[in-house]
Tab-separated table of C-alpha atoms in Angstrom:
chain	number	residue	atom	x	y	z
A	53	UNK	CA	-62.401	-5.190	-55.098
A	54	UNK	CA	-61.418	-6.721	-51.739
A	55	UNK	CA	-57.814	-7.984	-53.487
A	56	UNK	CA	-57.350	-4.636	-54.984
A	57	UNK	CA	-57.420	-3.242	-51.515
A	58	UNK	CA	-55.455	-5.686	-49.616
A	59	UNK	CA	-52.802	-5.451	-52.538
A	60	UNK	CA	-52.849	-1.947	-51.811
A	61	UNK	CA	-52.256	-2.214	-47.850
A	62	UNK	CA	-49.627	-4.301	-48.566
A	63	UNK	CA	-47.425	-2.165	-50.600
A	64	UNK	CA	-48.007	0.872	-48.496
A	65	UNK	CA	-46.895	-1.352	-45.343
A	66	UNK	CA	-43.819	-2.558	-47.668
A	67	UNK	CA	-42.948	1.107	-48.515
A	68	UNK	CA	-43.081	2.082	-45.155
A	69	UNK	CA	-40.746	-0.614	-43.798
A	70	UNK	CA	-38.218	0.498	-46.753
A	71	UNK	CA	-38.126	3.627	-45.561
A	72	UNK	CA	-38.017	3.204	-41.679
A	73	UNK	CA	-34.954	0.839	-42.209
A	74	UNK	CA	-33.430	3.354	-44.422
A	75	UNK	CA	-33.566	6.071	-42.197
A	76	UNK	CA	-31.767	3.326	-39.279
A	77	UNK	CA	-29.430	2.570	-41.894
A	78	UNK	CA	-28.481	6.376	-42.535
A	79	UNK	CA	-28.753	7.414	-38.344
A	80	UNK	CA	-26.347	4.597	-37.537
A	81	UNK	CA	-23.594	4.888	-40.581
A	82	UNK	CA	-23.652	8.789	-39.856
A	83	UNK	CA	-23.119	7.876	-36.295
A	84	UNK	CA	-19.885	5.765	-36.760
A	85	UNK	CA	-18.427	7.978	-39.095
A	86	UNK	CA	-18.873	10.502	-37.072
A	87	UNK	CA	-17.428	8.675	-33.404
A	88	UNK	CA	-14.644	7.470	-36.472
A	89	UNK	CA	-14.029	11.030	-37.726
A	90	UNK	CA	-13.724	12.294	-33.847
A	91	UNK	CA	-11.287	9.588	-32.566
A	92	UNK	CA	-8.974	10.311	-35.274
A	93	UNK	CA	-8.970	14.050	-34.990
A	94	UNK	CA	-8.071	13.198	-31.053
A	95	UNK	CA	-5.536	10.685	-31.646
A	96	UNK	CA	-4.119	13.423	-34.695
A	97	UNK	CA	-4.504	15.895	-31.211
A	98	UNK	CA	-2.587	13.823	-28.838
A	99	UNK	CA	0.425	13.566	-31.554
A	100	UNK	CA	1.072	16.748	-31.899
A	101	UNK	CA	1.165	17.290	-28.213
A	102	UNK	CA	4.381	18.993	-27.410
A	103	UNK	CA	6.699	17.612	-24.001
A	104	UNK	CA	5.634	21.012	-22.122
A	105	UNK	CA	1.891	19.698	-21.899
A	106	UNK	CA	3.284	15.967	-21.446
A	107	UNK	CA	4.920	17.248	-18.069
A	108	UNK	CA	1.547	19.506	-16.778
A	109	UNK	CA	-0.237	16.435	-17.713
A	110	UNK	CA	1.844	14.799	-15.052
A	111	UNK	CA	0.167	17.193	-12.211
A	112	UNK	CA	-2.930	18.200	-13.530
A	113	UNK	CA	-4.649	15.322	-15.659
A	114	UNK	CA	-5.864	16.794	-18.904
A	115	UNK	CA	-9.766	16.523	-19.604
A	116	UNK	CA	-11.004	13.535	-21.607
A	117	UNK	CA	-11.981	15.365	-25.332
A	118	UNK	CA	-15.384	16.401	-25.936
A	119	UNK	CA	-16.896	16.601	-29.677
A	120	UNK	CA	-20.204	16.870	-31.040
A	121	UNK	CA	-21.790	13.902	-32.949
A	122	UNK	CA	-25.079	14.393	-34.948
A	123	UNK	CA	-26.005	17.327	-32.497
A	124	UNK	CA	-25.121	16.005	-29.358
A	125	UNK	CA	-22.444	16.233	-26.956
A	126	UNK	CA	-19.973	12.817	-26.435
A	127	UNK	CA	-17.217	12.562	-24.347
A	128	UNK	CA	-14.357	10.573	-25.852
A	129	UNK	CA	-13.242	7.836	-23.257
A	130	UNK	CA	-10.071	5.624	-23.886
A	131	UNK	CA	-10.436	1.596	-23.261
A	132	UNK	CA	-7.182	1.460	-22.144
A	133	UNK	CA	-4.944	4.059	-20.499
A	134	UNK	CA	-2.570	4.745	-22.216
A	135	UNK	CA	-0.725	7.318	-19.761
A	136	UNK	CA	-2.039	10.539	-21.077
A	137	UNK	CA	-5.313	10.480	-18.805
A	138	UNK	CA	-6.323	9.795	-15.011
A	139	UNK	CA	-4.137	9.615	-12.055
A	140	UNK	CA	-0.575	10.001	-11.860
A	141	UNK	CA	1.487	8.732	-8.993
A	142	UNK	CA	4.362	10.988	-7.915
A	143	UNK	CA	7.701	9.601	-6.631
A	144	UNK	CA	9.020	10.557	-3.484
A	145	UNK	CA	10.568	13.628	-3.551
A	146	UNK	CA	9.595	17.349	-4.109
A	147	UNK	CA	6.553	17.781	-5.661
A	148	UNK	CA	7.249	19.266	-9.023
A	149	UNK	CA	9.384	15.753	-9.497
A	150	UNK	CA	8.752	15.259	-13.237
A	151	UNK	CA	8.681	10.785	-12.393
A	152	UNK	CA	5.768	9.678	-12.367
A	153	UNK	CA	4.113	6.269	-12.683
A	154	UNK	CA	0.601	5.828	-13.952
A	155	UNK	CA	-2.011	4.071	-11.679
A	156	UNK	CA	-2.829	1.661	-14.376
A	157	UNK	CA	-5.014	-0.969	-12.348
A	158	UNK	CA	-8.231	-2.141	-14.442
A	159	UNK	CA	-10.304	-1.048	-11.609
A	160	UNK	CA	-9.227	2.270	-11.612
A	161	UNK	CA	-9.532	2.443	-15.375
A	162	UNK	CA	-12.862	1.581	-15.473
A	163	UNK	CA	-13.686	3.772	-13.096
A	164	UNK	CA	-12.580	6.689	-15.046
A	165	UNK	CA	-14.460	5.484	-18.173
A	166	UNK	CA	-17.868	5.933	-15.286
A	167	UNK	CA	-15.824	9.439	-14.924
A	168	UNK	CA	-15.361	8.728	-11.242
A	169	UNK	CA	-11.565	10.174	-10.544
A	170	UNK	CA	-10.018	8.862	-7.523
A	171	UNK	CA	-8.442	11.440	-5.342
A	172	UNK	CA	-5.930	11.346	-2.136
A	173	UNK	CA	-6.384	11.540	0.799
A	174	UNK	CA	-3.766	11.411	3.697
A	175	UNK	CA	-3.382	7.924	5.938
A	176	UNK	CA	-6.573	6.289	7.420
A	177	UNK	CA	-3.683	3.895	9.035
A	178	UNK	CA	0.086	3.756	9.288
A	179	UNK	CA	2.087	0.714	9.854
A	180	UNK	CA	4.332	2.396	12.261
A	181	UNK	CA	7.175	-0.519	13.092
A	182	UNK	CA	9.046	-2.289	14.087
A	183	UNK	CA	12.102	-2.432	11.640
A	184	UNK	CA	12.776	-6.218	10.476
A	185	UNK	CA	9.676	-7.480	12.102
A	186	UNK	CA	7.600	-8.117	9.183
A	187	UNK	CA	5.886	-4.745	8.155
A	188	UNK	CA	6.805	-5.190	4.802
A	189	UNK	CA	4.950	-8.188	4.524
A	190	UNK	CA	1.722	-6.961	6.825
A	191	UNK	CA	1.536	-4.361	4.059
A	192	UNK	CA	1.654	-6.397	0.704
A	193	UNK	CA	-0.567	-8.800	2.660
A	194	UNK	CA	-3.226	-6.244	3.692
A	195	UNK	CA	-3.466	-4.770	-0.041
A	196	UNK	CA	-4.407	-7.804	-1.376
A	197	UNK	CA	-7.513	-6.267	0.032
A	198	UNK	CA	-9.491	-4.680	-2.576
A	199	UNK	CA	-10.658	-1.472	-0.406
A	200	UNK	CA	-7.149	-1.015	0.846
A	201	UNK	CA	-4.410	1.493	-0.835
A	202	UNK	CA	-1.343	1.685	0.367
A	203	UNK	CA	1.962	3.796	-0.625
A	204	UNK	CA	4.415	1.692	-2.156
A	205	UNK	CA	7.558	3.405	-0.479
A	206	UNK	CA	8.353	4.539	2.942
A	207	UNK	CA	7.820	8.326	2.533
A	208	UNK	CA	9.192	8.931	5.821
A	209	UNK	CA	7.200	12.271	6.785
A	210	UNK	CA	6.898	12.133	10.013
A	211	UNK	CA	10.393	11.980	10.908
A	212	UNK	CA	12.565	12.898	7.717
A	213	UNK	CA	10.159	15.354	5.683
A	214	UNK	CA	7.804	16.664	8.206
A	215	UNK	CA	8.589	20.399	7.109
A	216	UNK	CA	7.339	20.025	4.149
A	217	UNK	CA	3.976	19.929	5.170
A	218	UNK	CA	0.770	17.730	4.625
A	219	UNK	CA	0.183	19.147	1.295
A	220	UNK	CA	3.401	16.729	0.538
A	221	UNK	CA	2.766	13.915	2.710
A	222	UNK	CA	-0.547	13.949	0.498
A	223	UNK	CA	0.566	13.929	-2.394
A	224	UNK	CA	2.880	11.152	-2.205
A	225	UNK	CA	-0.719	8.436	-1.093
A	226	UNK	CA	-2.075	6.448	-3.754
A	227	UNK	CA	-5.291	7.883	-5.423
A	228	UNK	CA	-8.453	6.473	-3.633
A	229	UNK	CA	-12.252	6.211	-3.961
A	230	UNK	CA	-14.879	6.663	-1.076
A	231	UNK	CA	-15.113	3.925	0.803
A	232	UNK	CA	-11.309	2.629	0.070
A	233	UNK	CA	-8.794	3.199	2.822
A	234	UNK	CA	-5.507	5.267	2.648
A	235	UNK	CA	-2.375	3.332	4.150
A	236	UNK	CA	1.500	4.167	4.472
A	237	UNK	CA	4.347	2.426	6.359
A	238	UNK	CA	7.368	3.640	7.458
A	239	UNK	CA	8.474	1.455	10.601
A	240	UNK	CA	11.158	4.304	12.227
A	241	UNK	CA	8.350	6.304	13.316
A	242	UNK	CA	7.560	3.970	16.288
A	243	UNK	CA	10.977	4.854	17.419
A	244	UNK	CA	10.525	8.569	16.533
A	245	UNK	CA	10.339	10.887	19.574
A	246	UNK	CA	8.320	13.446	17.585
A	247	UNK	CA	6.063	10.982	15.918
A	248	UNK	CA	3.169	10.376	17.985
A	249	UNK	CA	2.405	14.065	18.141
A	250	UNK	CA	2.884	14.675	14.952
A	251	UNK	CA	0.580	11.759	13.390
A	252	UNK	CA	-2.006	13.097	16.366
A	253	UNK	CA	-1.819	16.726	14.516
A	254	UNK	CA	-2.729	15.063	11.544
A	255	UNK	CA	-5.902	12.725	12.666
A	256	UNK	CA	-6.487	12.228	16.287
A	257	UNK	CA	-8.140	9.020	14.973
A	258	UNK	CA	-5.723	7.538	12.840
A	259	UNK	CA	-5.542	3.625	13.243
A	260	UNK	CA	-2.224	2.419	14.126
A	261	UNK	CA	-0.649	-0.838	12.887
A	262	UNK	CA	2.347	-2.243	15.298
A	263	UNK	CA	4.490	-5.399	13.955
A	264	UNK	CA	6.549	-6.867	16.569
A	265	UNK	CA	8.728	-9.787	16.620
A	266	UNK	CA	11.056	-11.830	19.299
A	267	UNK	CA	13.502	-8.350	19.857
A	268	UNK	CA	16.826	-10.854	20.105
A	269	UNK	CA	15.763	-12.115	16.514
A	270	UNK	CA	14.989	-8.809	15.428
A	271	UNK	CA	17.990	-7.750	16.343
A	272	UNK	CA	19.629	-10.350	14.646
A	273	UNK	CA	17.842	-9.579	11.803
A	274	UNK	CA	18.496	-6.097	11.804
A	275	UNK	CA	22.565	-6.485	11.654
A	276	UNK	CA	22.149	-9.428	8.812
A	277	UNK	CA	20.526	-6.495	6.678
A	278	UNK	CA	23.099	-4.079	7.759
A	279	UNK	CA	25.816	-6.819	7.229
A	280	UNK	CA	24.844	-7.616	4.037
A	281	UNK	CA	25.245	-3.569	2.653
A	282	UNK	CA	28.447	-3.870	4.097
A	283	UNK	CA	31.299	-6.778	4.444
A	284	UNK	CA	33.111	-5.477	6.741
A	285	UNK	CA	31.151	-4.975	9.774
A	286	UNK	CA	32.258	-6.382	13.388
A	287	UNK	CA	30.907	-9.961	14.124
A	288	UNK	CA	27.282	-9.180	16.185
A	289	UNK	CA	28.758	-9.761	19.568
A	290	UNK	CA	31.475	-7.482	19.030
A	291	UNK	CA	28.828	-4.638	18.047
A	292	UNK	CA	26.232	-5.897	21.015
A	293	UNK	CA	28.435	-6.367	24.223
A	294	UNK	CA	30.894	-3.353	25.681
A	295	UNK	CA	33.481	-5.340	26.000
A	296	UNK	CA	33.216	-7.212	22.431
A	297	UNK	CA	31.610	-10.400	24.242
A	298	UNK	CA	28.940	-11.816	26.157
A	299	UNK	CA	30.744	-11.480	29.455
A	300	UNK	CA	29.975	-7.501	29.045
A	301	UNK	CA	27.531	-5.408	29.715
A	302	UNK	CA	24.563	-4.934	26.644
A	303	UNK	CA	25.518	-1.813	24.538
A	304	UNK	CA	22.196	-0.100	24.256
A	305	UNK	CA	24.092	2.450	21.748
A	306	UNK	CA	23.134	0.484	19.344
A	307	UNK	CA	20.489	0.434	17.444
A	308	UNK	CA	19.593	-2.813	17.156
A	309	UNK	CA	19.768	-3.888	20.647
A	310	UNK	CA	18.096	0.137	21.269
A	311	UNK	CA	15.111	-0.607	19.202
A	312	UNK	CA	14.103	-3.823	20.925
A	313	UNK	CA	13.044	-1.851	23.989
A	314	UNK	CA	9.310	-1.802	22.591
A	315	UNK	CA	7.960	-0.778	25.755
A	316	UNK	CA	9.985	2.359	25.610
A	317	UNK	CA	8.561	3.970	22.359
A	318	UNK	CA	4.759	2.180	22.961
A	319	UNK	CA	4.945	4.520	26.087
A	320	UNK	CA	5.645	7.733	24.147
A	321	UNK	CA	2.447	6.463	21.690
A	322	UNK	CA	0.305	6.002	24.402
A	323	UNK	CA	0.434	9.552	25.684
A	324	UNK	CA	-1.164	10.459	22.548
A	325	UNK	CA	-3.425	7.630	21.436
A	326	UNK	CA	-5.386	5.335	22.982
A	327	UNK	CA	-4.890	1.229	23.642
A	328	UNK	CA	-7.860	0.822	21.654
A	329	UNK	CA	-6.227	2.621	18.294
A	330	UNK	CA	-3.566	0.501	18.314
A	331	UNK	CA	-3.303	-3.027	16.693
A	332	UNK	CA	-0.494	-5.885	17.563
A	333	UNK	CA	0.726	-7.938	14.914
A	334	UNK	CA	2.655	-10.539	16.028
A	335	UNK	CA	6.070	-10.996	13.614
A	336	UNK	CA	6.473	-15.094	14.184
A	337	UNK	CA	2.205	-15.895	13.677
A	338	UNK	CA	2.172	-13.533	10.285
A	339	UNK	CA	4.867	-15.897	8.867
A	340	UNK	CA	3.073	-19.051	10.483
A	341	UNK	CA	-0.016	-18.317	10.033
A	342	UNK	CA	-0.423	-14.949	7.767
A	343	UNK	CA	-4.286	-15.644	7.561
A	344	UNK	CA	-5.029	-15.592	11.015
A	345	UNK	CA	-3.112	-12.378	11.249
A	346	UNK	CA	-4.624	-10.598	8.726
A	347	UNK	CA	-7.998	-11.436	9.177
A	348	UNK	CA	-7.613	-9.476	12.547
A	349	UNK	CA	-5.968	-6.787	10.618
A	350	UNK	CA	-9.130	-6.314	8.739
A	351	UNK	CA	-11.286	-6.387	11.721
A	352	UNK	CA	-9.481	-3.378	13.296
A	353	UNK	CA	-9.595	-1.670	9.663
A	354	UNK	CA	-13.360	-2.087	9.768
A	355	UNK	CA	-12.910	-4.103	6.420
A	356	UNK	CA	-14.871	-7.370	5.200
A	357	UNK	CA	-12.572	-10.657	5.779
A	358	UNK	CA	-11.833	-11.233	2.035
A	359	UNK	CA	-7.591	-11.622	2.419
A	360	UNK	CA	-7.875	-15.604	3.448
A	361	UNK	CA	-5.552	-18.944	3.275
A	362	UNK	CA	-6.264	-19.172	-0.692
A	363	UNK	CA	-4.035	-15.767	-1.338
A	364	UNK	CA	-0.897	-17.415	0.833
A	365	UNK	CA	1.198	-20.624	0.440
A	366	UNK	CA	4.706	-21.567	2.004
A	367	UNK	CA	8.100	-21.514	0.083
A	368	UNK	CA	10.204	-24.112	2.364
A	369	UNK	CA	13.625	-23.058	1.119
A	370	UNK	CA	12.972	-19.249	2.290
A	371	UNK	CA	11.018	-20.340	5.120
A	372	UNK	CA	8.142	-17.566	4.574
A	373	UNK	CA	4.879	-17.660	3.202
A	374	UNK	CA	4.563	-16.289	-0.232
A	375	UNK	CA	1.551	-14.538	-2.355
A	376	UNK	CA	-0.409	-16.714	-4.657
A	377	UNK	CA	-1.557	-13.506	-6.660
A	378	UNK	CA	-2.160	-9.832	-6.061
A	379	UNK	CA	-3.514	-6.761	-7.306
A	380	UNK	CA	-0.223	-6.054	-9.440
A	381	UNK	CA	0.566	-10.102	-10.713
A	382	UNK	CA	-1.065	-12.948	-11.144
A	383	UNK	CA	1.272	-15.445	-10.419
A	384	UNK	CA	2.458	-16.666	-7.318
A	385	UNK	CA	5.340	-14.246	-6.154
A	386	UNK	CA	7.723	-14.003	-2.493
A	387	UNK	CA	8.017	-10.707	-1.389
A	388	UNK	CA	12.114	-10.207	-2.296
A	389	UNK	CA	15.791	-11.569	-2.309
A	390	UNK	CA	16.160	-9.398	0.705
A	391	UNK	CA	13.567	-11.649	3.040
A	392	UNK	CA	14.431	-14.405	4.668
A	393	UNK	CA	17.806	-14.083	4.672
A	394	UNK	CA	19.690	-16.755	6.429
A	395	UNK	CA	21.110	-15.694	9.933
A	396	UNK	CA	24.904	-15.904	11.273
A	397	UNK	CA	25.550	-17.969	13.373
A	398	UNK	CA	25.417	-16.282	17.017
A	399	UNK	CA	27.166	-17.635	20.321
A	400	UNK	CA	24.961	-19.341	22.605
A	401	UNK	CA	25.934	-17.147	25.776
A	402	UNK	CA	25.596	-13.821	23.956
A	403	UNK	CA	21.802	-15.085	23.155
A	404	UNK	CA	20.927	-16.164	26.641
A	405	UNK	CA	22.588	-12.941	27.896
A	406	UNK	CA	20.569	-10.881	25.226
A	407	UNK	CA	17.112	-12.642	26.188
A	408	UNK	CA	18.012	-12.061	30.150
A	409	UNK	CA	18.445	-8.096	29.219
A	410	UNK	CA	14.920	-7.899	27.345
A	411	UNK	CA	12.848	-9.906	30.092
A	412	UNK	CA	11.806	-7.189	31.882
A	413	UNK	CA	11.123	-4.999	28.876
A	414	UNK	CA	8.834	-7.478	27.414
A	415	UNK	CA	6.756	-8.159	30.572
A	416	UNK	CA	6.649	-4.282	30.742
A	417	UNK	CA	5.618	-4.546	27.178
A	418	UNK	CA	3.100	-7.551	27.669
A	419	UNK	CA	1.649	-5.651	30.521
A	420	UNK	CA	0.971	-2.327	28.213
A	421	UNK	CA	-0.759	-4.396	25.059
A	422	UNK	CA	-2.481	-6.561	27.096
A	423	UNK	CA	-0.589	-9.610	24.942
A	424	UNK	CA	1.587	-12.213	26.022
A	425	UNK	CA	3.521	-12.711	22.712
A	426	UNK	CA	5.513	-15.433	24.790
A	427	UNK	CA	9.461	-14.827	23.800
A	428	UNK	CA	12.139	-16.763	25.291
């Protein structure tokens, strides 16, 4: 009697296992088929999209689908982007420009799966100068810093497109998530006369980055840029002295002997902003020692020292230290065919002349920072 029963239990328990793992088996093959049946009805969507909705796509992102599996509601998210979703990056220009490039960093791609949307917001910080001093590479240093986003061209509001309001100037940052900070550099506005007011109408407590560099090398630099656009050009003493040589007086016409005068424009800054606001890079320790710099960098950005020695190393033949990896490439990179370009060779008395005419500004200068950057 006792076997007939346990017999019995036995084939109940057996029957009810069958059917429990049927029922799992049924749940999860309606399931796929239906997250199948819903992927291809969105990819069958996305073909037929016509250009029109391509180019409002490029200004307002379109919604990731929604469909409806087994009762419920699932939103369809993409593993990779594939262009048609998230954050678009508008080239400079107006903004209905039709160009635009699509933020396709992992990180941000991820986040959009966790529907977080980064949005933008205008500068936290501006590298504000000075021309051929190195704020080209204090910027692709500094966004090697994962909470740092930075706009990839000069936009030049705030002394080219300031008319077009901050609605523009917006527009044209890099989308960013709480906690991330905004960054642009355009290195004429420290010699801007509007500038400082301007950037104060925007955010009385914007952060402000200052490169500066030896002014008789940066002025050297400057014309080897300006030479190399165009052949012709004057030999640098010609352009530097009134009378076409050292014996003359400086020719502070020009603009590369003109921008030199730091003190000058740091004057015009400080009216609006204080000491404290400001940060001094100096041009010759970011290429001799670009972690040192940029550790202080990310002290006065409030960030965690993460950008250290193991993102740089030193290319001998340009003479200037190079990126081991970044956000955009993984293999070590220099920052261009346009840095480090080899100098002419400048007379001896025109460069002792030059250094006697700065003196005084950079003592004026050293006196207003607070820095002794110690040129010649």
């Amino acid at each position: 009697m006792q076997h007939k029963q346990l017999n019995r239990t036995i084939a109940i328990a057996t029957g009810l296992l069958m059917c429990a793992v049927y029922v799992l088996y049924t749940f999860h093959a309606c399931l796929l088929s239906g997250i199948n049946r819903s992927l291809k009805q969105t990819a069958t969507a996305a073909t037929m999209a016509t250009s029109a909705a391509v180019t409002v796509a490029a200004v307002s992102p379109a919604p990731l689908p929604h469909v409806r599996i087994l009762g419920s509601i699932v939103r369809i998210v993409p593993l990779v982007d594939d262009g048609t979703t998230g954050p678009k990056l508008l080239s400079p220009g107006s903004l209905n420009s039709t160009t635009t490039t699509t933020d396709a960093s992992p990180k941000y791609r991820f986040l959009r799966q966790q529907g977080l949307r980064p949005s933008r917001h205008l500068p936290d910080a501006l590298i504000i100068g000075v021309k051929k001093s190195g704020t080209r590479a204090l910027l692709e240093f500094v966004r090697l810093h994962p909470d740092v986003r930075a706009a990839g061209c000069e936009v030049h509001f705030f002394d080219r497109h300031y008319a077009k309001g901050l609605a523009w100037y917006r527009h044209h940052m890099p989308p960013t998530i709480e906690g991330q900070i905004t960054m642009e550099k355009t290195p004429s506005y420290f010699i801007t006369r509007e500038a400082p007011r301007r950037v104060r109408h925007m955010n009385p407590a914007t952060r402000l980055l200052v490169v500066v560099r030896d002014p008789v090398t940066r002025a050297i630099s400057d014309y080897t840029q300006a030479r190399s656009k165009k052949r012709d050009m004057k030999r640098f003493e010609e352009l530097a002295f009134t009378n076409g040589s050292a014996g003359g007086a400086v020719d502070t016409s020009w603009g590369p002997v003109r921008i030199g005068v730091y003190a000058k424009y740091l004057e015009r800054w400080l009216d609006h902003f204080p000491l404290s606001q400001l940060l001094f890079v100096s041009g010759e320790r970011l290429i001799a020692d670009p972690a040192a710099e940029i550790g202080r960098v990310q002290d006065f950005l409030g960030l965690k020292r993460v950008v250290n020695e193991k993102h740089f190393y030193f290319n001998s033949t340009k003479g200037f230290p190079c990126l081991l990896k970044s956000e955009e490439r993984s293999s070590p990179h220099c920052l261009g065919k346009t840095k480090g370009r080899n100098h002419p060779h400048i007379d001896g008395a025109a460069l002792d002349r030059l250094r006697e005419f700065y003196r005084p500004f950079n003592q004026r200068f050293y006196h207003l920072t607070g820095i002794n950057f110690g040129w010649p």
